[in-house]
Amino acid sequence: MARKSDISHIADQELLAAYRSQGNRELFGELFDRYRHLVFGVCLKYLQDREEARDAVMTIFERLLDDLKIREVDHFPGWVYTVSRNHCLMALRKHSGQMSRLDEFRREQPTADVPAEGPTVAEIREAGIEKLELAIAGLKPEQRQCVVLFFLNNKSYREISEQTGLTLNDVKSYIQNGKRNLKIKLSESA
């Protein structure tokens, strides 16, 4: 079995391929450790509770152990971000569904004294998140990648340049143009 110090220099794609062929959890553990902060950040952003976010990270880790045995992944950071976001959205929907049963009952049974209530805070937040996700998905690929890495993954211009192979000026341009295009897309959908 490889020791952690022996595999820390291996590229993400090589770790993925080795994990798929060998099933060695230590290989996946090294890869996941590289992006644990990203997964936690996404979970914290959506769930807004540190303990729930920590629990979600562990659930996602366990899910990925199985998923990566059968799934080809070209860009692990983007894929793990999407898996984490989707996990959190499902958790919010489930929680929202549990919390809104009383609200649904009230809407179905309005009385003259009690007016029917509007959407819950969670429903409004989820609608806003979905609009933002759609707007991000509508960006050009380079803009989308740079915007996600900069704003959601808290990467510096230099880190994005190194990770993507783009020049610093291209990274800055894609982020600036992506940000402007997001504002336009979000104002159009409002």
mmCIF file of C-alpha atoms in Angstrom, residues 85 127-140 143-144 147-148 177-189:
data_model
loop_
_atom_site.group_PDB
_atom_site.id
_atom_site.type_symbol
_atom_site.label_atom_id
_atom_site.label_comp_id
_atom_site.label_asym_id
_atom_site.label_seq_id
_atom_site.Cartn_x
_atom_site.Cartn_y
_atom_site.Cartn_z
ATOM 1 C CA ARG A 85 -24.116 21.417 -4.671
ATOM 2 C CA ALA A 127 -35.258 29.897 -6.334
ATOM 3 C CA GLY A 128 -32.451 32.464 -6.165
ATOM 4 C CA ILE A 129 -29.788 29.754 -6.088
ATOM 5 C CA GLU A 130 -31.368 28.045 -9.092
ATOM 6 C CA LYS A 131 -31.399 31.343 -11.044
ATOM 7 C CA LEU A 132 -27.727 31.871 -10.237
ATOM 8 C CA GLU A 133 -26.843 28.309 -11.272
ATOM 9 C CA LEU A 134 -28.696 28.744 -14.568
ATOM 10 C CA ALA A 135 -26.923 32.049 -15.168
ATOM 11 C CA ILE A 136 -23.521 30.464 -14.444
ATOM 12 C CA ALA A 137 -24.352 27.536 -16.725
ATOM 13 C CA GLY A 138 -25.134 30.033 -19.504
ATOM 14 C CA LEU A 139 -21.637 31.551 -19.446
ATOM 15 C CA LYS A 140 -19.002 30.618 -22.008
ATOM 16 C CA GLN A 143 -15.809 32.353 -18.169
ATOM 17 C CA ARG A 144 -17.768 29.742 -16.212
ATOM 18 C CA VAL A 147 -15.897 32.509 -12.254
ATOM 19 C CA VAL A 148 -16.504 29.263 -10.344
ATOM 20 C CA ASN A 177 -16.596 39.487 -18.446
ATOM 21 C CA GLY A 178 -18.217 36.526 -16.692
ATOM 22 C CA LYS A 179 -19.208 38.718 -13.759
ATOM 23 C CA ARG A 180 -20.707 41.318 -16.113
ATOM 24 C CA ASN A 181 -22.575 38.617 -18.071
ATOM 25 C CA LEU A 182 -23.914 37.120 -14.837
ATOM 26 C CA LYS A 183 -25.333 40.494 -13.813
ATOM 27 C CA ILE A 184 -27.000 40.832 -17.208
ATOM 28 C CA LYS A 185 -28.431 37.303 -17.123
ATOM 29 C CA LEU A 186 -29.703 37.718 -13.567
ATOM 30 C CA SER A 187 -31.335 41.074 -14.312
ATOM 31 C CA GLU A 188 -33.047 39.561 -17.383
ATOM 32 C CA SER A 189 -34.495 36.692 -15.336
#
